[in-house]
Coordinates of C-alpha atoms in Angstrom, one line a residue:
Chain A
X82 CA 11.0 -123.8 95.2
X83 CA 12.9 -121.4 93.0
X84 CA 15.5 -120.2 95.9
X85 CA 16.3 -123.7 96.9
X86 CA 17.0 -124.6 93.2
X87 CA 19.4 -121.6 92.7
X88 CA 21.1 -122.8 96.2
X89 CA 21.6 -126.2 94.7
X90 CA 23.2 -125.0 91.9
X91 CA 25.7 -122.5 93.7
X92 CA 26.4 -125.7 95.9
X93 CA 26.7 -128.2 92.9
X94 CA 29.6 -129.6 94.1
X95 CA 28.3 -130.7 97.4
X96 CA 25.3 -132.2 95.9
X97 CA 27.1 -134.0 93.6
X98 CA 28.8 -135.7 96.2
X99 CA 25.5 -136.3 98.2
X100 CA 24.2 -138.1 94.9
X101 CA 27.0 -139.9 94.2
X102 CA 26.9 -141.5 97.9
X103 CA 23.1 -141.9 97.5
X104 CA 23.8 -143.9 94.4
X105 CA 26.6 -146.1 96.1
X106 CA 24.2 -146.9 98.9
X107 CA 21.5 -148.0 96.5
X108 CA 23.6 -150.1 94.4
X109 CA 24.9 -151.7 97.9
X110 CA 21.5 -152.1 98.4
X111 CA 20.4 -154.1 95.1
X112 CA 20.3 -157.5 96.3
X113 CA 18.1 -156.4 99.1
X114 CA 15.9 -154.2 97.0
X115 CA 15.9 -157.2 94.5
X116 CA 14.5 -159.5 97.1
X117 CA 11.8 -157.1 98.2
X118 CA 11.2 -156.3 94.3
X119 CA 11.6 -153.0 92.5
X120 CA 7.9 -153.2 91.5
X121 CA 6.8 -152.8 95.1
X122 CA 9.3 -150.3 96.0
X123 CA 8.1 -148.0 93.0
X124 CA 5.1 -146.0 94.6
X125 CA 6.8 -145.3 98.1
X126 CA 10.0 -144.6 96.7
X127 CA 8.7 -142.1 93.9
X128 CA 6.7 -140.6 96.7
X129 CA 9.5 -139.6 98.8
X130 CA 11.8 -138.7 95.4
X131 CA 8.9 -136.3 94.5
X132 CA 8.6 -134.7 97.7
X133 CA 12.6 -134.3 98.0
X134 CA 13.4 -133.4 94.6
X135 CA 10.5 -131.1 94.2
X136 CA 11.4 -129.0 96.8
X137 CA 15.3 -128.9 96.4
X138 CA 15.3 -128.6 92.5
X139 CA 11.6 -128.2 91.1
X140 CA 11.8 -131.6 90.2
X141 CA 9.1 -132.7 87.5
X142 CA 9.3 -136.2 87.8
X143 CA 10.6 -137.1 84.1
X144 CA 11.8 -140.2 85.7
X145 CA 15.1 -140.0 83.9
X146 CA 16.9 -137.6 86.1
X147 CA 20.2 -136.1 84.8
X148 CA 21.1 -133.8 87.4
X149 CA 24.5 -134.8 87.8
X150 CA 24.9 -134.2 84.0
X151 CA 23.4 -130.7 84.0
X152 CA 25.3 -128.9 87.0
X153 CA 22.3 -129.9 89.5
X154 CA 19.9 -127.4 87.4
X155 CA 17.0 -129.5 86.5
X156 CA 16.7 -129.2 82.6
X157 CA 12.6 -130.1 82.8
X158 CA 12.1 -126.5 84.2
X159 CA 13.2 -124.9 81.0
X160 CA 9.9 -124.0 79.3
X161 CA 11.2 -126.0 76.0
X162 CA 12.4 -128.8 78.3
X163 CA 15.9 -128.8 76.3
X164 CA 17.8 -131.7 77.8
X165 CA 21.2 -130.8 75.7
X166 CA 21.9 -127.0 76.3
X167 CA 20.4 -123.3 76.0
X168 CA 18.5 -122.3 72.9
X169 CA 19.4 -119.2 71.0
X170 CA 17.0 -117.1 72.8
X171 CA 18.7 -116.6 76.0
X172 CA 18.0 -112.7 77.1
X173 CA 21.0 -110.1 78.3
X174 CA 22.5 -111.3 81.6
X175 CA 21.1 -115.0 81.3
X176 CA 17.4 -114.7 81.4
X177 CA 15.1 -117.3 79.9
X178 CA 13.3 -116.1 76.5
X179 CA 9.9 -117.7 77.7
X180 CA 9.8 -116.5 81.3
X181 CA 11.8 -113.3 81.4
X182 CA 11.8 -113.1 85.4
X183 CA 13.7 -116.8 85.3
X184 CA 17.5 -117.4 84.8
X185 CA 18.0 -119.7 82.0
X186 CA 18.1 -123.2 83.6
X187 CA 21.0 -124.0 81.2
X188 CA 23.0 -120.6 81.8
X189 CA 22.7 -122.1 85.7
X190 CA 23.5 -125.5 84.4
X191 CA 26.7 -124.5 82.8
X192 CA 27.6 -122.4 86.0
X193 CA 26.7 -125.3 88.2
X194 CA 28.9 -127.9 86.2
X195 CA 31.9 -125.5 86.3
X196 CA 32.2 -126.4 89.9
X197 CA 31.3 -130.2 90.0
X198 CA 34.0 -132.9 89.7
X199 CA 32.5 -134.4 86.8
X200 CA 31.1 -131.3 85.4
X201 CA 32.5 -132.5 81.9
X202 CA 29.5 -134.6 81.7
X203 CA 27.2 -131.6 80.6
X204 CA 29.0 -132.3 77.2
X205 CA 27.4 -135.7 76.3
X206 CA 24.9 -135.8 74.1
X207 CA 21.5 -137.0 75.7
X208 CA 18.7 -138.8 74.0
X209 CA 15.1 -137.4 74.1
X210 CA 12.9 -138.3 77.3
X211 CA 11.1 -141.2 77.3
X212 CA 7.5 -140.1 78.3
X213 CA 6.4 -143.3 79.4
X214 CA 8.8 -143.0 82.4
X215 CA 7.2 -139.7 83.7
X216 CA 6.1 -139.9 87.4
X217 CA 8.4 -143.0 88.1
X218 CA 11.2 -143.1 90.5
X219 CA 14.6 -142.2 88.9
X220 CA 16.5 -143.2 92.0
X221 CA 15.6 -147.0 91.7
X222 CA 16.2 -146.8 88.0
X223 CA 19.8 -145.0 88.4
X224 CA 20.5 -147.7 90.9
X225 CA 19.1 -150.7 88.5
X226 CA 21.2 -149.2 85.3
X227 CA 24.4 -148.7 87.6
X228 CA 24.0 -152.5 88.7
X229 CA 23.3 -153.6 85.0
X230 CA 26.4 -151.8 83.9
X231 CA 28.9 -153.0 86.5
X232 CA 27.4 -156.5 85.6
X233 CA 28.2 -155.8 81.9
X234 CA 31.6 -154.7 82.5
X235 CA 32.3 -157.6 84.8
X236 CA 31.4 -159.9 82.2
X237 CA 32.8 -157.8 79.4
X238 CA 35.7 -160.5 78.6
X239 CA 32.5 -163.0 78.0
X240 CA 30.6 -160.9 75.8
X241 CA 33.5 -159.4 73.9
X242 CA 33.9 -162.9 72.4
X243 CA 30.3 -162.9 71.1
X244 CA 30.6 -159.3 69.8
X245 CA 33.9 -160.2 67.9
X246 CA 32.3 -163.3 66.0
X247 CA 28.5 -162.2 65.4
X248 CA 28.2 -164.3 62.5
X249 CA 29.3 -167.4 64.7
X250 CA 26.9 -166.2 67.6
X251 CA 24.4 -166.0 65.0
X252 CA 24.6 -169.5 63.2
X253 CA 26.3 -171.5 66.2
X254 CA 25.1 -169.9 69.4
X255 CA 26.9 -172.3 71.3
X256 CA 30.4 -171.4 70.1
X257 CA 29.9 -167.8 71.2
X258 CA 27.7 -168.2 74.5
X259 CA 26.3 -165.2 76.1
X260 CA 24.2 -166.8 79.1
X261 CA 26.2 -166.7 82.2
X262 CA 26.1 -170.3 83.7
X263 CA 29.5 -170.2 85.6
X264 CA 27.7 -167.8 87.9
X265 CA 26.1 -169.7 91.0
X266 CA 22.7 -168.7 92.3
X267 CA 22.9 -166.1 95.1
X268 CA 26.8 -165.7 94.5
X269 CA 28.3 -162.5 95.6
X270 CA 28.9 -160.3 92.8
Chain B
X23 CA 8.2 -118.2 35.6
X24 CA 7.7 -121.0 33.7
X25 CA 11.4 -120.9 32.8
X26 CA 12.4 -121.0 36.1
X27 CA 9.8 -123.9 36.8
X28 CA 11.9 -126.5 35.0
X29 CA 10.5 -129.6 35.0
X30 CA 7.3 -130.2 36.9
X31 CA 7.5 -134.0 37.0
X32 CA 11.2 -133.8 38.1
X33 CA 11.6 -136.6 40.6
X34 CA 15.3 -137.3 41.1
X35 CA 15.9 -141.1 41.6
X36 CA 17.5 -142.5 44.8
X37 CA 21.2 -142.2 43.3
X38 CA 24.6 -142.5 44.8
X39 CA 26.5 -139.7 45.9
X40 CA 30.2 -138.5 45.3
X41 CA 33.1 -140.2 47.2
X42 CA 33.5 -138.4 50.9
X43 CA 30.3 -136.8 50.8
X44 CA 27.1 -137.0 53.1
X45 CA 24.5 -136.0 50.4
X46 CA 26.2 -134.7 47.4
X47 CA 24.1 -131.1 47.4
X48 CA 25.4 -128.1 45.7
X49 CA 25.9 -126.6 49.2
X50 CA 28.1 -129.5 50.1
X51 CA 30.1 -129.4 47.2
X52 CA 30.8 -125.7 47.6
X53 CA 32.2 -126.3 51.1
X54 CA 33.9 -129.1 50.5
X55 CA 36.0 -127.4 47.5
X56 CA 36.7 -125.0 49.7
X57 CA 34.7 -122.3 47.9
X58 CA 33.1 -119.3 49.9
X59 CA 29.4 -120.6 50.4
X60 CA 26.3 -118.3 50.4
X61 CA 22.8 -119.4 51.6
X62 CA 19.9 -117.3 52.1
X63 CA 16.4 -117.4 53.7
X64 CA 13.4 -117.3 51.5
X65 CA 10.2 -115.4 53.2
X66 CA 7.5 -118.2 53.2
X67 CA 4.3 -117.0 51.4
X68 CA 1.0 -117.0 53.4
X69 CA -0.4 -118.7 50.3
X70 CA -1.2 -121.9 48.8
X71 CA 0.1 -120.8 45.5
X72 CA 3.1 -122.4 44.2
X73 CA 4.2 -119.4 42.1
X74 CA 4.4 -117.4 45.4
X75 CA 7.0 -119.7 46.6
X76 CA 8.9 -119.5 42.9
X77 CA 8.8 -115.7 43.1
X78 CA 10.0 -115.2 46.7
X79 CA 12.9 -117.7 45.5
X80 CA 13.8 -116.2 42.5
X81 CA 15.9 -113.2 43.7
X82 CA 18.0 -115.7 45.6
X83 CA 17.9 -118.6 43.1
X84 CA 20.9 -117.8 41.0
X85 CA 23.2 -116.0 43.7
X86 CA 23.1 -118.8 46.3
X87 CA 24.2 -122.2 47.0
X88 CA 21.1 -123.1 48.6
X89 CA 17.7 -121.3 50.2
X90 CA 16.7 -121.7 53.6
X91 CA 12.9 -122.5 54.1
X92 CA 12.0 -121.5 57.6
X93 CA 9.7 -123.7 59.5
X94 CA 7.1 -121.2 61.1
X95 CA 9.9 -119.0 62.4
X96 CA 8.9 -116.7 65.3
X97 CA 6.2 -119.2 65.8
X98 CA 4.2 -117.8 62.9
X99 CA 2.1 -119.6 60.6
X100 CA 3.4 -119.8 57.1
X101 CA 3.6 -122.4 54.0
X102 CA 5.4 -125.3 55.7
X103 CA 9.0 -125.6 55.0
X104 CA 8.7 -129.5 53.5
X105 CA 6.6 -128.0 51.0
X106 CA 8.8 -125.0 50.1
X107 CA 11.6 -127.4 49.9
X108 CA 9.8 -129.6 47.7
X109 CA 8.5 -127.2 45.0
X110 CA 12.3 -125.7 45.0
X111 CA 13.7 -129.3 44.2
X112 CA 11.3 -129.2 40.8
X113 CA 13.2 -125.8 40.2
X114 CA 16.4 -127.4 40.5
X115 CA 17.7 -125.3 43.3
X116 CA 19.1 -126.5 46.5
X117 CA 17.2 -126.0 49.8
X118 CA 17.9 -126.0 53.3
X119 CA 14.9 -127.8 54.8
X120 CA 14.5 -126.3 58.5
X121 CA 13.2 -128.5 61.3
X122 CA 12.0 -127.0 64.4
X123 CA 11.3 -129.3 67.3
X124 CA 8.4 -126.9 68.5
X125 CA 5.6 -128.1 66.3
X126 CA 6.4 -131.9 65.8
X127 CA 7.2 -135.0 67.8
X128 CA 9.8 -137.5 66.9
X129 CA 7.2 -139.8 64.8
X130 CA 6.3 -137.0 62.7
X131 CA 10.1 -135.4 62.0
X132 CA 11.2 -138.9 61.3
X133 CA 8.4 -139.6 58.6
X134 CA 9.0 -136.0 57.4
X135 CA 12.9 -136.4 57.0
X136 CA 12.3 -139.5 54.8
X137 CA 9.6 -137.7 52.4
X138 CA 11.7 -134.7 52.2
X139 CA 15.0 -136.5 51.2
X140 CA 12.7 -138.6 48.9
X141 CA 11.4 -135.3 47.0
X142 CA 15.0 -134.6 46.6
X143 CA 16.0 -132.1 49.6
X144 CA 19.6 -132.7 50.6
X145 CA 20.3 -130.3 53.3
X146 CA 18.3 -129.9 56.8
X147 CA 18.8 -127.2 59.7
X148 CA 18.1 -128.6 63.1
X149 CA 16.7 -126.1 65.3
X150 CA 15.0 -125.7 68.8
X151 CA 12.2 -123.3 67.4
X152 CA 11.1 -120.1 69.1
X153 CA 8.3 -120.3 71.9
X154 CA 4.8 -120.5 70.8
X155 CA 4.4 -117.2 72.8
X156 CA 6.3 -115.5 70.3
X157 CA 4.3 -115.9 67.4
X158 CA 0.6 -115.4 66.2
X159 CA -0.8 -118.4 68.0
X160 CA 0.3 -118.3 71.5
X161 CA -2.6 -120.6 72.7
X162 CA -0.8 -123.5 70.7
X163 CA 0.5 -126.4 72.6
X164 CA 4.4 -126.4 72.5
X165 CA 5.9 -130.0 71.1
X166 CA 9.7 -129.9 72.3
X167 CA 9.7 -133.9 72.2
X168 CA 13.3 -133.5 71.0
X169 CA 15.5 -130.6 71.3
X170 CA 18.1 -129.3 68.4
X171 CA 21.2 -131.9 69.6
X172 CA 19.1 -134.8 69.9
X173 CA 17.4 -133.9 66.9
X174 CA 20.9 -133.8 64.9
X175 CA 21.7 -137.2 66.2
X176 CA 18.6 -138.6 65.4
X177 CA 19.0 -137.5 61.6
X178 CA 22.6 -138.9 61.7
X179 CA 21.5 -142.2 62.9
X180 CA 18.7 -142.4 60.5
X181 CA 21.4 -141.2 57.5
X182 CA 24.5 -143.4 58.7
X183 CA 22.8 -146.5 60.5
X184 CA 19.7 -146.7 58.4
X185 CA 17.6 -146.8 61.2
X186 CA 14.9 -145.0 62.9
X187 CA 15.3 -144.1 66.6
X188 CA 13.2 -147.2 67.7
X189 CA 15.8 -149.4 65.9
X190 CA 13.6 -150.1 63.0
X191 CA 15.6 -150.7 59.8
X192 CA 15.4 -147.9 57.2
X193 CA 15.8 -149.5 53.7
X194 CA 17.1 -146.5 51.8
X195 CA 18.6 -144.1 54.3
X196 CA 18.1 -140.6 53.7
X197 CA 21.2 -138.6 52.1
X198 CA 21.3 -135.4 54.1
X199 CA 23.7 -132.6 54.8
X200 CA 22.9 -132.1 58.4
X201 CA 22.8 -128.2 59.8
X202 CA 22.8 -126.7 63.0
X203 CA 22.2 -123.3 64.3
X204 CA 24.4 -121.2 66.7
X205 CA 24.0 -117.7 68.3
X206 CA 27.5 -116.7 69.1
X207 CA 26.7 -113.1 70.4
X208 CA 24.0 -113.8 73.0
X209 CA 24.2 -115.1 76.5
X210 CA 25.6 -117.3 77.7
X211 CA 28.6 -116.2 75.6
X212 CA 31.1 -118.1 77.5
X213 CA 29.2 -121.5 76.7
X214 CA 28.4 -121.0 72.9
X215 CA 31.5 -122.6 71.8
X216 CA 31.0 -125.6 74.2
X217 CA 27.4 -125.8 72.9
X218 CA 28.6 -125.9 69.1
X219 CA 30.9 -128.6 70.2
X220 CA 28.0 -130.4 71.5
X221 CA 25.9 -130.0 68.2
X222 CA 29.4 -131.4 66.3
X223 CA 29.6 -134.4 68.4
X224 CA 26.0 -135.1 67.7
X225 CA 26.5 -135.2 64.0
X226 CA 26.2 -131.8 62.8
X227 CA 28.0 -131.1 59.3
X228 CA 27.4 -127.5 58.7
X229 CA 26.4 -124.2 60.9
X230 CA 24.2 -121.4 60.2
X231 CA 24.4 -118.6 62.8
X232 CA 22.1 -116.3 64.1
X233 CA 22.5 -112.6 63.1
X234 CA 25.9 -111.2 63.7
X235 CA 26.3 -107.4 64.2
X236 CA 29.1 -107.6 66.8
X237 CA 32.3 -108.5 65.2
X238 CA 34.5 -108.6 68.1
X239 CA 32.2 -110.9 70.1
X240 CA 32.2 -113.1 67.0
X241 CA 36.1 -113.0 66.8
X242 CA 36.2 -114.1 70.5
X243 CA 33.5 -117.2 69.8
X244 CA 35.6 -118.1 66.5
X245 CA 38.8 -118.0 68.3
X246 CA 37.5 -120.4 71.1
X247 CA 35.9 -122.4 68.1
X248 CA 39.3 -122.5 66.7
X249 CA 41.2 -123.5 70.1
X250 CA 38.9 -126.4 70.4
X251 CA 39.5 -127.4 66.6
X252 CA 35.8 -127.3 65.8
X253 CA 36.4 -125.4 62.5
X254 CA 38.1 -128.5 61.1
X255 CA 35.2 -130.8 62.0
X256 CA 32.1 -128.5 60.7
X257 CA 31.6 -125.7 58.1
X258 CA 30.6 -122.4 59.6
X259 CA 28.3 -119.9 57.9
X260 CA 27.9 -116.5 59.6
X261 CA 24.5 -115.1 59.6
X262 CA 24.0 -111.6 58.5
X263 CA 21.1 -109.4 57.0
X264 CA 20.4 -105.7 55.9
X265 CA 18.6 -103.8 58.5
X266 CA 16.0 -101.5 57.2
X267 CA 15.9 -98.7 59.6
X268 CA 16.9 -97.6 63.3
X269 CA 13.5 -98.4 64.4
X270 CA 13.1 -101.5 62.9
X271 CA 16.8 -103.0 64.5
X272 CA 15.3 -101.3 67.5
X273 CA 12.1 -103.8 67.3
X274 CA 13.9 -106.6 66.4
X275 CA 16.5 -106.4 69.3
X276 CA 13.3 -106.2 71.8
X277 CA 11.0 -108.5 70.2
X278 CA 12.6 -111.1 68.5
X279 CA 14.3 -113.8 70.8
X280 CA 18.1 -114.0 70.3
X281 CA 19.1 -110.8 68.3
X282 CA 22.0 -108.6 69.6
X283 CA 22.4 -105.4 67.4
X284 CA 25.1 -103.2 69.3
X285 CA 24.1 -99.4 69.8
X286 CA 26.8 -98.0 67.4
X287 CA 25.1 -99.9 64.3
X288 CA 21.7 -98.5 65.4
X289 CA 23.4 -94.9 65.8
X290 CA 24.6 -95.2 61.9
X291 CA 21.1 -96.0 60.9
X292 CA 19.8 -93.3 62.6
X293 CA 22.5 -90.9 61.2
X294 CA 22.0 -92.1 57.8
X295 CA 19.8 -89.9 55.2
X296 CA 18.8 -93.2 53.3
X297 CA 18.9 -95.9 56.2
X298 CA 17.8 -98.6 54.0
X299 CA 20.9 -98.2 51.9
X300 CA 23.2 -97.8 55.2
X301 CA 21.7 -101.3 56.4
X302 CA 22.9 -102.9 53.1
X303 CA 26.1 -100.9 53.2
X304 CA 26.6 -102.3 57.0
X305 CA 25.6 -106.0 55.6
X306 CA 28.6 -105.9 53.0
X307 CA 31.1 -104.5 55.6
X308 CA 30.2 -107.7 57.8
X309 CA 30.4 -110.2 55.2
X310 CA 33.7 -108.6 54.1
X311 CA 34.9 -108.6 57.9
X312 CA 33.7 -112.2 58.6
X313 CA 35.1 -113.4 55.5
X314 CA 38.4 -112.5 56.7
X315 CA 38.0 -114.7 60.2
X316 CA 39.9 -117.8 60.0
X317 CA 37.1 -120.8 60.4
X318 CA 34.1 -119.0 58.6
X319 CA 33.4 -121.1 55.5
X320 CA 30.4 -118.8 54.1
X321 CA 27.7 -116.5 54.8
X322 CA 23.6 -117.0 55.6
X323 CA 21.9 -114.1 54.5
X324 CA 18.5 -113.1 56.4
X325 CA 17.1 -110.5 54.5
X326 CA 13.5 -110.5 55.5
X327 CA 11.4 -108.8 53.2
X328 CA 14.6 -107.3 51.6
X329 CA 15.6 -110.1 49.3
X330 CA 15.7 -108.0 46.2
X331 CA 19.0 -106.7 47.5
X332 CA 20.6 -109.8 48.2
X333 CA 22.4 -109.8 44.8
X334 CA 23.8 -106.5 45.0
X335 CA 25.1 -107.0 48.4
X336 CA 27.0 -110.2 47.5
X337 CA 28.3 -108.2 44.5
X338 CA 29.5 -105.2 46.5
X339 CA 31.0 -107.4 49.0
X340 CA 32.8 -109.2 46.3
X341 CA 31.8 -112.8 46.5
X342 CA 28.8 -112.9 44.1
X343 CA 29.0 -116.2 41.7
X344 CA 26.4 -117.5 39.3
X345 CA 25.2 -120.8 40.1
X346 CA 23.9 -122.9 37.5
X347 CA 24.3 -126.3 39.1
X348 CA 21.2 -128.3 40.2
X349 CA 20.3 -129.7 43.8

């Protein structure tokens, strides 16, 4: 809904906070979610996400949500679906080139980002959307990716060795191992 | 025309490029030598006759470092930019291959980038593209698989890492001088420099701006660009062009997306006895003014259907140079 979408941008700071909490909760729940199985959770999670974010942000379920990098203004509402900023056709006063009655989602995004704690994330160059992920739950994906990042950083000492000696890793893998044999099954992260 | 059409079979071999250069194009060399660069836009023909391309290029070829071939600008159908650029490489003249994200997805674009580079094209300009609704085929499906920024990064990845976006290796990477656009005088004015920064971060080597008719606005933009140190990381070519009349200016302002023309400019055209001459005079003044702004490395002249005026405009602005070099 357009009015709620604009409200979310005006309250971008609060929504950023809510999103961060939601993500921490999902990350903390990862062991439980993994046990239930992300695959089994996919449909109910996507259903809830579609309803909630559809109402609040006019979410298009691209499956690769970047709201917290775009001032809580969803870039998929841009008629050109631009992921990295406004086009050159923005009308005077900040209105859309294609839909003259709509505020440019990127004018809104930059406005929202100025109020956010980590608003500078808007300047990160984002890759194009992977269209295979359309319709899937971005919340579950965010949680999984965050967990993967945490794992990688906690293992960075070990992987750094393999990265520093790529030839050794290639010709004599045991000299620069990547497989984690030190971690016991079910051990706390 | 045959003299201009120098060698119909000239296919340039895959050769090495000068040290410190990305592509070794004339445009890149001019800019890196610190000379004031000039590019201009070619009016693409609605025809399949190569002579029409050479005729359109003729008034621009000797006075510019590269000719931009637009990619269905305004979403209107014309000869493709890759076709025009390929023809121009045979005349030995530098071209800027414009790529819009509106009509092709990443598979088509990556293939075309390799094809263009193999034909000898050395400069590209990455654009989002006007919406299909602006053109002569409003019922077409808009693609927008990439946006201008992710397109810049894609081409840089192909050039510098020798890989497609899929990670698959390219045995001989394309040598390309990567350009991007900016529109400093339209909303959101306060974030245009930040958007430019993002394009530089993505990998842009040069910038061609949209029309500049509002010097104070452009000066504020450039001040911000200098504060961010962007003028040291990218070459900026200011976009200018001769207006035909007050009526044409008003039409452009309300019908072409992203064009800002202040009222005093239109008043000048209105009061002039010969509006066409006045439009060229305004263009000359704009070139002289942008040339004095720190961080501006050249001009990009968009003289739609007024290409015959470009040489005179450059001469009067005092920046005419004859270019005999190739590609």
